Coordinates of C-alpha atoms and ligand atoms in Angstrom, one line a residue:
M558 CA 50.6 164.8 89.4
A559 CA 52.6 164.2 92.6
S560 CA 55.6 166.3 91.6
K561 CA 55.6 169.5 89.7
L562 CA 59.1 168.7 88.5
E563 CA 58.5 167.2 85.1
S564 CA 61.7 165.1 84.9
L565 CA 60.8 163.5 88.3
Q566 CA 57.2 162.8 87.4
R567 CA 58.1 161.3 84.1
W568 CA 60.7 159.0 85.7
V569 CA 58.2 157.8 88.3
N570 CA 55.7 157.2 85.5
E571 CA 58.2 155.2 83.5
V572 CA 59.2 153.1 86.5
A573 CA 55.5 152.4 87.3
A574 CA 54.9 151.3 83.8
L575 CA 57.9 148.9 84.0
T576 CA 57.3 147.5 87.5
R577 CA 53.4 147.7 87.5
P578 CA 52.7 148.3 91.2
A579 CA 49.2 148.2 92.7
Q580 CA 49.7 151.7 94.0
I581 CA 52.2 154.5 94.4
H582 CA 52.9 156.2 97.7
W583 CA 54.9 159.5 97.7
C584 CA 56.7 159.6 101.1
D585 CA 56.4 162.8 103.1
G586 CA 58.6 161.8 105.9
S587 CA 56.0 162.5 108.6
D588 CA 55.7 160.7 112.0
A589 CA 52.3 159.5 111.0
E590 CA 53.6 157.9 107.8
Y591 CA 56.4 156.2 109.8
Q592 CA 54.0 154.8 112.4
S593 CA 51.6 153.5 109.7
L594 CA 54.5 151.7 108.0
V595 CA 55.6 150.2 111.3
Q596 CA 52.0 148.9 111.9
Q597 CA 51.9 147.4 108.5
M598 CA 55.2 145.7 108.9
L599 CA 54.2 144.3 112.3
Q600 CA 51.3 142.7 110.5
T601 CA 53.3 141.2 107.7
G602 CA 56.1 140.0 110.0
D603 CA 58.7 142.3 108.4
L604 CA 59.1 143.8 111.9
I605 CA 58.8 142.1 115.2
E606 CA 58.0 144.1 118.3
L607 CA 60.7 144.1 120.9
N608 CA 60.2 144.6 124.7
Q609 CA 58.5 148.1 124.7
Q610 CA 59.1 148.6 128.4
T611 CA 62.9 148.3 128.1
H612 CA 63.2 149.4 124.5
P613 CA 60.3 151.8 123.5
G614 CA 59.8 152.2 119.8
C615 CA 62.3 149.3 119.0
Y616 CA 61.7 146.6 116.5
L617 CA 63.5 143.6 115.0
H618 CA 63.8 142.8 111.4
R619 CA 65.0 139.3 110.3
S620 CA 66.4 139.3 106.8
N621 CA 66.5 136.4 104.5
P622 CA 69.5 134.4 105.8
S623 CA 71.2 134.7 102.3
D624 CA 70.9 138.5 102.4
V625 CA 73.0 139.8 105.3
A626 CA 75.7 142.0 103.9
R627 CA 77.0 144.0 100.9
V628 CA 77.7 141.9 97.9
E629 CA 80.8 143.3 96.2
H630 CA 80.9 140.6 93.5
L631 CA 77.4 141.7 92.4
T632 CA 78.1 145.4 92.5
F633 CA 78.9 147.2 89.2
V634 CA 80.0 150.6 88.0
C635 CA 78.7 151.0 84.5
T636 CA 80.6 153.8 82.9
P637 CA 80.4 154.2 79.1
E638 CA 84.1 153.2 78.8
E639 CA 85.3 150.2 80.8
E640 CA 88.7 151.8 81.4
D641 CA 87.0 154.6 83.5
A642 CA 85.5 152.2 86.0
G643 CA 89.1 150.9 86.7
P644 CA 90.3 147.5 87.9
N645 CA 88.9 148.4 91.3
N646 CA 85.3 148.0 90.0
H647 CA 83.3 145.3 88.2
W648 CA 82.0 146.8 85.0
L649 CA 79.2 146.2 82.5
S650 CA 78.3 148.5 79.6
P651 CA 75.4 150.8 80.5
A652 CA 73.3 149.2 77.7
D653 CA 73.9 145.7 78.9
A654 CA 73.4 146.7 82.6
H655 CA 70.1 148.5 81.9
A656 CA 68.8 145.6 79.8
R657 CA 69.7 143.1 82.5
M658 CA 68.1 145.2 85.3
D659 CA 65.0 146.2 83.4
A660 CA 64.3 142.5 82.7
L661 CA 64.4 141.9 86.4
F662 CA 62.3 144.9 87.2
E663 CA 59.6 144.0 84.7
G664 CA 56.4 143.6 86.6
C665 CA 58.3 143.0 89.9
M666 CA 56.0 145.3 91.9
E667 CA 52.7 143.7 90.8
G668 CA 50.3 143.7 93.8
R669 CA 52.7 145.8 95.8
T670 CA 53.1 149.4 96.8
M671 CA 55.7 151.4 95.1
Y672 CA 57.2 154.0 97.4
V673 CA 58.8 157.2 96.1
I674 CA 61.3 158.6 98.6
P675 CA 62.7 162.1 98.0
Y676 CA 65.7 162.5 100.2
C677 CA 68.5 165.0 100.9
M678 CA 72.0 163.9 101.8
G679 CA 73.3 166.5 104.2
P680 CA 71.7 169.4 106.0
I681 CA 68.7 170.5 104.0
D682 CA 70.0 174.1 103.6
S683 CA 73.6 173.2 103.0
P684 CA 75.3 174.1 99.6
L685 CA 77.4 170.9 100.1
S686 CA 74.3 168.7 100.3
R687 CA 72.9 166.7 97.3
C688 CA 69.5 165.2 96.8
G689 CA 68.1 161.9 95.4
V690 CA 64.9 160.0 94.9
E691 CA 64.7 156.3 95.7
I692 CA 61.9 154.2 94.4
T693 CA 61.4 151.0 96.3
D694 CA 58.8 148.3 97.0
S695 CA 60.2 147.7 100.5
P696 CA 58.6 149.4 103.5
Y697 CA 61.6 148.4 105.5
V698 CA 63.8 150.4 103.2
V699 CA 61.4 153.4 103.5
A700 CA 61.6 153.2 107.3
N701 CA 65.4 153.0 107.3
M702 CA 65.8 155.8 104.7
R703 CA 63.7 158.0 106.9
T704 CA 66.2 157.5 109.7
M705 CA 69.3 157.6 107.6
T706 CA 68.5 160.7 105.4
R707 CA 66.5 163.9 105.5
M708 CA 63.6 162.3 103.7
G709 CA 60.2 163.7 102.6
A710 CA 58.5 167.0 101.8
A711 CA 61.5 169.4 102.4
A712 CA 63.8 167.2 100.2
Q713 CA 61.2 167.1 97.5
A714 CA 60.9 170.9 97.6
R715 CA 64.7 171.3 97.2
I716 CA 64.7 168.8 94.3
E717 CA 62.0 170.7 92.6
R718 CA 63.9 173.9 93.1
E719 CA 67.3 172.5 91.8
G720 CA 65.8 170.3 89.1
S721 CA 68.5 167.6 89.4
F722 CA 68.6 164.6 91.6
V723 CA 70.1 161.1 91.8
K724 CA 67.7 158.4 90.6
G725 CA 67.7 155.2 92.6
L726 CA 65.5 152.2 91.7
H727 CA 65.2 149.3 94.1
S728 CA 63.2 146.2 94.5
T729 CA 63.8 143.3 97.0
G730 CA 62.7 141.0 94.2
E731 CA 62.8 137.3 95.1
L732 CA 65.9 137.7 97.4
D733 CA 67.5 135.1 95.1
P734 CA 71.3 135.5 95.2
E735 CA 71.3 134.5 91.5
R736 CA 69.0 137.4 90.7
R737 CA 70.8 140.1 92.7
F738 CA 72.7 143.1 91.3
I739 CA 73.6 146.6 92.4
M740 CA 74.4 148.7 89.4
H741 CA 75.7 152.3 89.2
F742 CA 75.5 154.7 86.3
P743 CA 77.6 157.6 87.5
H744 CA 77.2 159.5 84.1
E745 CA 73.4 159.2 84.4
L746 CA 73.3 159.9 88.2
T747 CA 71.4 156.6 88.3
I748 CA 71.4 153.5 90.6
K749 CA 69.5 150.2 90.0
S750 CA 69.5 147.6 92.8
Y751 CA 67.6 144.3 92.7
G752 CA 67.3 141.3 94.9
S753 CA 68.6 142.4 98.3
G754 CA 67.0 144.3 101.2
Y755 CA 70.4 144.7 103.1
G756 CA 71.5 148.2 104.1
G757 CA 74.4 148.9 101.8
N758 CA 72.6 147.2 98.9
A759 CA 69.1 148.7 99.4
L760 CA 69.3 152.0 101.3
L761 CA 70.5 153.7 98.1
G762 CA 71.3 157.1 99.7
K763 CA 74.1 155.5 101.7
K764 CA 76.9 153.6 99.9
C765 CA 75.4 153.8 96.4
H766 CA 74.7 157.5 96.3
A767 CA 76.7 159.1 99.0
L768 CA 79.9 157.2 98.0
R769 CA 79.9 155.6 94.6
I770 CA 77.9 158.2 92.7
A771 CA 79.0 161.1 94.8
S772 CA 82.7 160.2 94.5
S773 CA 82.3 160.6 90.8
Q774 CA 80.4 163.8 91.1
A775 CA 83.0 165.1 93.5
R776 CA 85.8 164.5 91.1
N777 CA 84.0 166.5 88.4
E778 CA 83.1 169.3 90.8
G779 CA 86.3 169.5 92.9
W780 CA 85.4 168.0 96.2
L781 CA 85.8 164.7 98.0
A782 CA 83.2 162.0 99.0
E783 CA 84.8 159.7 101.5
H784 CA 84.2 156.7 103.6
M785 CA 85.1 158.6 106.8
L786 CA 83.7 159.3 110.3
I787 CA 83.9 162.9 111.5
V788 CA 84.6 163.6 115.2
G789 CA 85.1 166.8 117.2
I790 CA 87.7 166.7 120.0
E791 CA 87.2 169.5 122.5
N792 CA 90.1 170.2 124.9
P793 CA 89.8 171.5 128.5
K794 CA 90.2 175.1 127.1
G795 CA 87.1 174.6 125.0
E796 CA 88.9 174.5 121.6
T797 CA 87.6 171.9 119.2
H798 CA 89.5 170.1 116.4
Y799 CA 87.6 168.1 113.9
I800 CA 89.1 164.8 112.6
A801 CA 88.0 162.7 109.7
A802 CA 89.0 159.1 109.6
A803 CA 88.7 156.4 106.9
F804 CA 88.5 152.8 108.2
P805 CA 87.0 149.9 106.1
S806 CA 83.6 148.6 107.1
A807 CA 83.5 147.1 110.6
C808 CA 87.0 148.5 111.5
G809 CA 85.9 151.0 114.1
K810 CA 84.4 154.2 112.5
T811 CA 81.2 154.2 114.6
N812 CA 83.2 153.5 117.8
L813 CA 85.7 156.3 117.2
A814 CA 83.0 158.7 116.3
M815 CA 81.3 158.1 119.6
L816 CA 84.4 157.8 121.7
I817 CA 84.1 158.3 125.5
P818 CA 87.3 159.8 126.9
P819 CA 89.2 157.8 129.5
E820 CA 88.4 158.7 133.1
G821 CA 91.4 161.0 133.6
Y822 CA 90.6 163.0 130.4
R823 CA 87.0 163.4 131.5
Q824 CA 88.1 164.9 134.7
E825 CA 90.3 167.3 132.9
G826 CA 87.3 168.4 130.8
W827 CA 87.9 166.7 127.4
K828 CA 84.8 166.2 125.3
V829 CA 84.1 164.3 122.2
W830 CA 81.4 165.4 119.6
T831 CA 80.0 163.1 117.0
V832 CA 79.5 164.6 113.6
G833 CA 79.3 161.5 111.4
D834 CA 80.2 157.8 111.7
D835 CA 80.5 156.6 108.0
I836 CA 80.5 159.2 105.3
C837 CA 82.2 162.6 104.9
W838 CA 81.8 165.1 102.0
M839 CA 84.6 167.7 102.0
R840 CA 85.5 170.7 100.0
P841 CA 88.0 173.6 100.3
G842 CA 86.6 176.7 102.0
A843 CA 87.6 180.3 101.3
D844 CA 90.2 180.2 104.1
G845 CA 92.1 177.3 102.4
R846 CA 90.9 174.6 104.9
L847 CA 88.8 171.6 104.0
Y848 CA 85.2 171.8 105.3
A849 CA 83.2 168.6 105.9
I850 CA 79.6 167.6 106.3
N851 CA 78.1 164.3 107.2
P852 CA 75.5 163.6 104.5
E853 CA 73.6 161.1 106.7
A854 CA 71.1 161.7 109.4
G855 CA 71.4 158.4 111.2
F856 CA 73.6 155.5 112.1
F857 CA 73.5 152.1 110.5
G858 CA 75.9 150.5 113.0
V859 CA 77.3 147.0 113.7
A860 CA 75.6 145.6 116.8
P861 CA 78.0 142.8 118.0
G862 CA 80.7 144.1 120.3
T863 CA 78.6 147.2 121.2
S864 CA 78.6 147.2 125.0
T865 CA 78.9 149.4 128.1
S866 CA 82.7 148.9 128.0
S867 CA 83.3 149.5 124.2
N868 CA 80.7 152.1 123.3
P869 CA 78.3 153.2 126.0
N870 CA 77.3 156.1 123.8
A871 CA 75.9 153.9 121.1
L872 CA 74.1 151.8 123.7
E873 CA 72.4 154.9 125.0
T874 CA 71.6 156.0 121.5
I875 CA 69.8 152.8 120.6
A876 CA 67.8 152.4 123.8
R877 CA 64.7 153.6 122.0
D878 CA 63.2 154.2 118.5
T879 CA 65.7 151.8 116.8
I880 CA 65.3 149.2 114.1
F881 CA 67.5 146.2 114.8
T882 CA 68.3 143.8 111.9
N883 CA 69.4 140.2 112.5
V884 CA 70.2 140.4 116.2
A885 CA 69.2 137.7 118.7
V886 CA 66.6 138.1 121.5
T887 CA 66.5 137.3 125.2
A888 CA 63.8 135.5 127.1
D889 CA 62.1 138.8 127.9
N890 CA 62.3 139.9 124.3
Q891 CA 65.1 142.4 124.5
P892 CA 67.6 142.6 121.6
W893 CA 70.8 140.8 122.3
W894 CA 74.2 140.3 120.6
E895 CA 77.6 139.0 121.5
G896 CA 79.3 141.4 123.9
L897 CA 76.1 142.2 126.0
P898 CA 75.3 140.7 129.4
G899 CA 72.4 138.3 129.7
K900 CA 71.8 135.4 127.3
P901 CA 70.0 134.9 124.1
V902 CA 67.1 132.4 123.7
T903 CA 66.4 133.0 120.0
D904 CA 69.1 133.5 117.4
W905 CA 69.1 135.9 114.5
Q906 CA 67.2 133.5 112.3
G907 CA 64.5 133.0 114.8
R908 CA 65.7 129.5 115.9
P909 CA 66.1 128.5 119.5
Y910 CA 69.6 129.5 120.3
D911 CA 72.1 126.7 120.0
P912 CA 75.9 127.5 120.1
A913 CA 76.4 124.8 117.5
N914 CA 74.7 127.1 115.0
G915 CA 77.3 129.8 115.5
P916 CA 76.9 133.3 117.0
A917 CA 73.4 134.2 118.3
A918 CA 73.4 137.5 116.5
H919 CA 74.7 137.7 112.9
P920 CA 78.2 139.1 113.0
N921 CA 77.0 141.8 110.6
S922 CA 73.7 142.5 112.5
R923 CA 72.9 146.2 112.6
F924 CA 71.0 149.0 114.3
T925 CA 69.4 151.9 112.5
V926 CA 68.9 154.9 114.6
S927 CA 68.5 158.7 114.3
A928 CA 71.8 160.5 115.0
K929 CA 69.8 163.0 117.1
Q930 CA 69.5 160.4 119.8
C931 CA 73.3 160.2 120.3
P932 CA 74.2 161.9 123.6
T933 CA 77.4 163.3 121.9
W934 CA 75.7 164.5 118.7
S935 CA 77.5 167.6 117.7
P936 CA 75.5 170.9 117.4
K937 CA 77.8 171.5 114.4
A938 CA 76.6 168.4 112.6
E939 CA 73.6 170.4 111.3
D940 CA 75.8 173.4 110.2
A941 CA 75.3 174.2 106.6
Q942 CA 78.9 175.3 106.2
G943 CA 80.3 172.0 107.6
V944 CA 83.2 171.8 110.1
P945 CA 86.9 172.5 109.3
I946 CA 89.0 169.4 109.3
S947 CA 92.4 169.5 111.2
A948 CA 93.5 166.0 110.5
I949 CA 92.7 163.1 108.2
V950 CA 93.3 159.6 109.5
F951 CA 93.6 156.3 107.6
G952 CA 93.6 152.9 109.3
G953 CA 92.7 149.3 109.0
R954 CA 93.0 145.9 110.7
R955 CA 96.7 145.1 110.6
P956 CA 97.6 142.3 113.0
S957 CA 101.3 142.9 112.4
L958 CA 103.9 145.4 111.1
V959 CA 101.9 148.7 111.0
P960 CA 102.5 150.9 114.1
L961 CA 99.8 152.3 116.4
V962 CA 100.2 155.7 114.8
F963 CA 102.4 157.6 112.3
E964 CA 102.1 160.9 110.5
A965 CA 102.7 161.4 106.8
R966 CA 105.3 164.1 106.1
D967 CA 103.1 166.1 103.7
W968 CA 99.9 165.8 101.6
A969 CA 101.4 163.7 98.7
H970 CA 103.0 161.3 101.2
G971 CA 99.6 161.2 103.0
V972 CA 97.9 160.3 99.7
L973 CA 100.4 157.4 99.3
V974 CA 99.6 156.3 102.9
G975 CA 95.9 156.3 102.1
A976 CA 96.4 154.5 98.8
A977 CA 98.6 151.8 100.4
M978 CA 96.0 151.1 103.2
G979 CA 95.4 147.4 103.8
S980 CA 93.0 145.7 106.1
E981 CA 91.7 142.2 107.0
T982 CA 88.2 141.6 105.5
T983 CA 85.2 141.6 107.8
A984 CA 81.6 140.3 108.0
A985 CA 80.3 143.6 106.5
A986 CA 80.7 142.1 103.0
T987 CA 80.0 138.5 102.0
G988 CA 83.1 136.3 101.4
A989 CA 86.0 135.2 103.5
V990 CA 86.7 137.1 106.8
G991 CA 90.3 137.9 108.0
V992 CA 92.0 138.0 104.7
L993 CA 94.4 141.0 104.2
R994 CA 93.6 143.1 101.2
R995 CA 94.5 146.5 99.9
D996 CA 91.6 148.9 100.5
S997 CA 92.8 152.4 99.4
M998 CA 91.3 155.1 101.6
A999 CA 88.8 152.4 102.7
M1000 CA 87.1 153.1 99.3
K1001 CA 87.8 149.8 97.5
P1002 CA 84.1 148.8 97.5
F1003 CA 82.9 152.4 97.1
C1004 CA 85.0 154.4 94.7
G1005 CA 82.8 155.0 91.6
Y1006 CA 85.7 155.4 89.1
H1007 CA 89.2 154.4 88.3
Y1008 CA 91.5 154.4 91.4
G1009 CA 94.3 155.9 89.4
D1010 CA 92.1 158.9 88.6
Y1011 CA 90.9 159.0 92.2
F1012 CA 94.5 159.2 93.6
A1013 CA 95.2 162.0 91.1
H1014 CA 92.1 163.8 92.3
W1015 CA 93.3 163.5 95.9
L1016 CA 96.8 164.8 94.9
S1017 CA 95.2 167.8 93.1
F1018 CA 94.0 169.3 96.4
E1019 CA 97.6 170.4 97.1
E1020 CA 97.0 173.1 94.5
Q1021 CA 93.4 173.9 95.5
A1022 CA 93.8 174.5 99.2
D1023 CA 96.7 175.8 101.2
K1024 CA 95.7 174.8 104.7
L1025 CA 95.1 171.2 104.2
P1026 CA 94.8 168.8 107.1
K1027 CA 97.7 166.7 108.3
I1028 CA 97.4 163.1 107.4
F1029 CA 98.0 160.2 109.8
H1030 CA 97.7 156.4 109.8
V1031 CA 96.5 154.4 112.8
N1032 CA 96.3 150.7 113.7
W1033 CA 94.1 149.8 116.7
F1034 CA 94.3 146.1 115.8
R1035 CA 98.0 145.0 116.3
K1036 CA 98.1 141.6 117.9
G1037 CA 100.7 140.0 120.1
K1038 CA 102.1 136.5 119.9
D1039 CA 99.1 135.2 121.9
G1040 CA 96.7 136.6 119.3
A1041 CA 95.4 139.3 121.7
F1042 CA 95.2 143.0 120.8
L1043 CA 98.2 144.9 122.0
W1044 CA 96.4 148.3 122.3
P1045 CA 93.3 148.7 124.5
G1046 CA 91.6 150.7 121.8
F1047 CA 88.1 152.3 122.1
G1048 CA 88.2 155.3 124.6
D1049 CA 92.0 155.1 124.9
N1050 CA 92.2 155.9 121.2
L1051 CA 91.8 159.5 122.4
R1052 CA 95.4 159.4 123.6
V1053 CA 96.5 159.0 120.0
L1054 CA 94.1 161.7 118.8
E1055 CA 95.5 164.1 121.4
W1056 CA 99.0 163.5 120.0
M1057 CA 97.7 164.3 116.5
I1058 CA 96.2 167.5 117.7
D1059 CA 99.5 168.4 119.5
R1060 CA 101.2 167.8 116.1
V1061 CA 98.7 170.0 114.3
E1062 CA 99.3 172.8 116.9
G1063 CA 103.0 172.3 116.9
R1064 CA 103.3 171.2 120.5
A1065 CA 104.7 167.7 119.8
E1066 CA 108.1 167.1 118.1
G1067 CA 107.6 163.5 117.1
E1068 CA 110.3 161.2 115.9
A1069 CA 111.1 161.0 112.2
T1070 CA 111.3 157.5 110.7
P1071 CA 111.4 156.5 107.0
I1072 CA 107.7 155.7 107.0
G1073 CA 106.7 158.9 108.8
T1074 CA 106.7 160.6 112.2
V1075 CA 105.9 158.5 115.3
P1076 CA 105.3 159.9 118.8
A1077 CA 108.6 160.6 120.6
D1078 CA 109.2 159.1 124.0
G1079 CA 106.7 160.5 126.5
E1080 CA 104.5 162.3 123.9
L1081 CA 101.6 159.8 124.2
R1082 CA 100.0 160.4 127.6
L1083 CA 99.9 156.9 129.1
H1084 CA 100.6 157.5 132.8
D1085 CA 97.1 156.4 133.9
L1086 CA 97.0 153.5 131.5
D1087 CA 98.0 150.0 132.4
I1088 CA 100.2 149.0 129.5
A1089 CA 103.8 147.6 129.6
P1090 CA 106.6 149.7 128.2
A1091 CA 107.7 146.7 126.1
T1092 CA 104.2 146.6 124.6
M1093 CA 104.3 150.3 123.7
D1094 CA 107.8 149.7 122.1
E1095 CA 106.3 147.0 120.0
L1096 CA 103.3 149.1 119.0
L1097 CA 105.5 152.0 117.9
A1098 CA 108.5 150.2 116.4
V1099 CA 109.2 150.4 112.6
D1100 CA 110.4 147.1 111.5
Q1101 CA 112.8 147.9 108.6
A1102 CA 112.9 144.6 106.8
G1103 CA 109.1 144.2 107.2
W1104 CA 108.5 147.7 105.8
Q1105 CA 110.9 147.1 102.9
A1106 CA 108.8 144.2 101.9
E1107 CA 105.6 146.2 102.4
L1108 CA 106.9 149.1 100.2
G1109 CA 107.7 146.5 97.5
A1110 CA 104.1 145.2 97.7
I1111 CA 102.8 148.7 97.6
G1112 CA 104.8 149.4 94.5
E1113 CA 103.3 146.3 92.8
Y1114 CA 99.9 147.3 93.9
L1115 CA 100.3 150.8 92.4
D1116 CA 101.6 149.3 89.1
S1117 CA 98.5 147.2 88.9
F1118 CA 96.6 150.3 88.0
G1119 CA 98.7 150.8 84.8
G1120 CA 99.2 154.1 83.1
R1121 CA 96.6 155.9 85.2
I1122 CA 98.7 155.9 88.3
P1123 CA 100.0 159.4 88.9
A1124 CA 103.8 159.5 88.6
R1125 CA 103.8 161.6 91.8
L1126 CA 102.5 158.7 93.8
Q1127 CA 105.1 156.3 92.4
Q1128 CA 107.8 158.9 93.2
E1129 CA 106.6 159.0 96.8
Q1130 CA 106.7 155.2 97.0
Q1131 CA 110.3 155.2 95.7
R1132 CA 111.2 158.0 98.1
V1133 CA 110.0 156.0 101.1
A1134 CA 111.6 152.8 99.8
Q1135 CA 114.9 154.5 99.4
A1136 CA 114.7 156.1 102.9
L1137 CA 114.2 152.6 104.3
A1138 CA 117.1 151.2 102.3
R1139 CA 119.4 153.9 103.8
E1140 CA 118.6 153.1 107.4
Ligands
GDP1057 P1 82.5 150.5 111.4 O1 81.7 149.6 110.6 O2 83.7 151.0 110.8 O3 81.7 151.7 111.9 O4 83.0 149.8 112.7 P2 82.5 149.7 114.3 O5 82.8 151.0 115.0 O6 81.1 149.3 114.2 O7 83.4 148.6 114.8 C1 83.4 147.3 114.2 C2 84.0 146.3 115.2 O8 85.3 146.7 115.6 C3 83.2 146.1 116.5 O9 83.2 144.8 116.8 C4 84.0 146.9 117.5 O10 83.9 146.4 118.8 C5 85.5 146.7 117.0 N1 86.3 147.9 117.3 C6 86.0 149.2 117.2 N2 87.0 150.0 117.7 C7 88.0 149.2 118.2 C8 89.2 149.4 118.8 O11 89.7 150.5 119.0 N3 89.9 148.3 119.2 C9 89.4 147.0 119.0 N4 90.2 146.0 119.4 N5 88.2 146.8 118.4 C10 87.5 147.8 118.0
PGA1058 P1 79.8 150.0 107.5 O1 78.9 149.7 106.2 O2 80.3 148.7 108.0 O3 80.9 150.8 106.9 O4 79.0 150.7 108.5 C1 77.6 149.6 106.1 C2 77.2 148.6 105.1 O5 77.9 147.6 104.9 O6 76.2 148.8 104.4
MN1059 MN1 79.7 151.9 111.3

């Protein structure tokens, strides 16, 4: 027996009987195990060695060209009642979904190794952490899970102590898009994923467990599982505020989490600490504040655009011991993507680079790397109690209308601001790019239950905690008439975070508008930034007619969730709409 926990051993036996692997490997998470997986994948071609002089321990994985992003149209939440999955999810009955998946899994591991991966999401000793076991036939998934989670013997020991865990079954199958499904059974704490090797579809600890299943668990247990980065901002006096921010995929979470302060701020002594770049689990503490952990142990970041000017921290993090997926390579076998100096000779599909074939690196090409390698990795990131959150930030790609920053007037208004979030779609999911869609709390693809119930759950924290964070909305992506971004973004976003902290500490007055509070004249520190006053006016203006139309659209969106939308949220929408009408 490989586990003394009977329920775990029995499930592994059942899966083996269904999938019929040649052998079973229980992952211990050791270095030796990782090295032997790498050697094996180098032999099969699953990994390609990159230049070990410039990038020690770095490898390239080229996925099947049809398997490069999350597949939202093939992702299902299988609650017993269809109504509970909500219009925000695709639904199948648990019985149908199991039947369909088990037919695919039948015999699918013949001749292959079945890996059993015990993992812990969050610091191994934290009461906020939760464990799972992923079974997969992909060594690439094992290697990535080792970096992204606390995987192996310690996690297995915790699972055997606690007796409960999330079950995730995965096979890359034939990588046939017609035979590809990602199914979630929140009531059974179970995930079944077939036919894809891509991160969000295959590394089941991440989006599947830590967001879809966990959001449903969190609702039952009184906490929040959110698609948020966590960053610590330390001022020159040595005081640190932690901020959690929800942006949709490929809208700047990793970049904000690793922000490098502008030169002037660095000289004053400002520091930025990375706690997490994608997922945040929060719960009220005894003092009435929300405390957050990052359930992950690594970064699965977007490569294109990562450069010395945008995110030098990330570049330093990925200089060694990193798995790159679907990037291009240079003549001397270094990883390459759009935004880096030098030039590619081979594109992400392994073809000689030809601009006629599109970008050299896939727009959703990724790096997988241990968070410990990040120069700004926060010592508090391993804290079992988590970090207290001072501010929650929502944001997306909004080329027009939405100002650079505004603050919700209270928690309920903040929940409306999060629910109303919109963003242009990106390459992180298959489908059209650049289409504006609503993406409440950046959780549209990840909320494991009915959005109406989810908004009600958010509102319920008003009663559960009396020192809740302030809620803000940002937009780094406003465009001018020429189509260029109006705001420099990246490191300069600290200027906006500083204003938020000033608001939290009562140092900034702000200027009230019907949609919320914006910085008053002079409150954003811009003296050392080359930006025209007219541009700042445009970035902070509240366009009354445009916002009236937006509130109308938000009202229709809320109505689309039917009777489960909390009345409180609709009242907030009406309050803001009326305030706009009075202007
Ligand atoms: P994530 O998937 O949410 O973690 O997003 P990333 O941080 O990886 O960023 C996705 C893309 O947005 C990259 O191409 C970044 O260069 C770009 N990006 C991130 N932050 C900013 C910003 O402040 N301004 C602009 N214009 N682009 C940004
Ligand atoms: P991200 O998503 O873009 O939010 O990092 C990762 C994924 O798509 O799996
Ligand atoms: Mn990211």
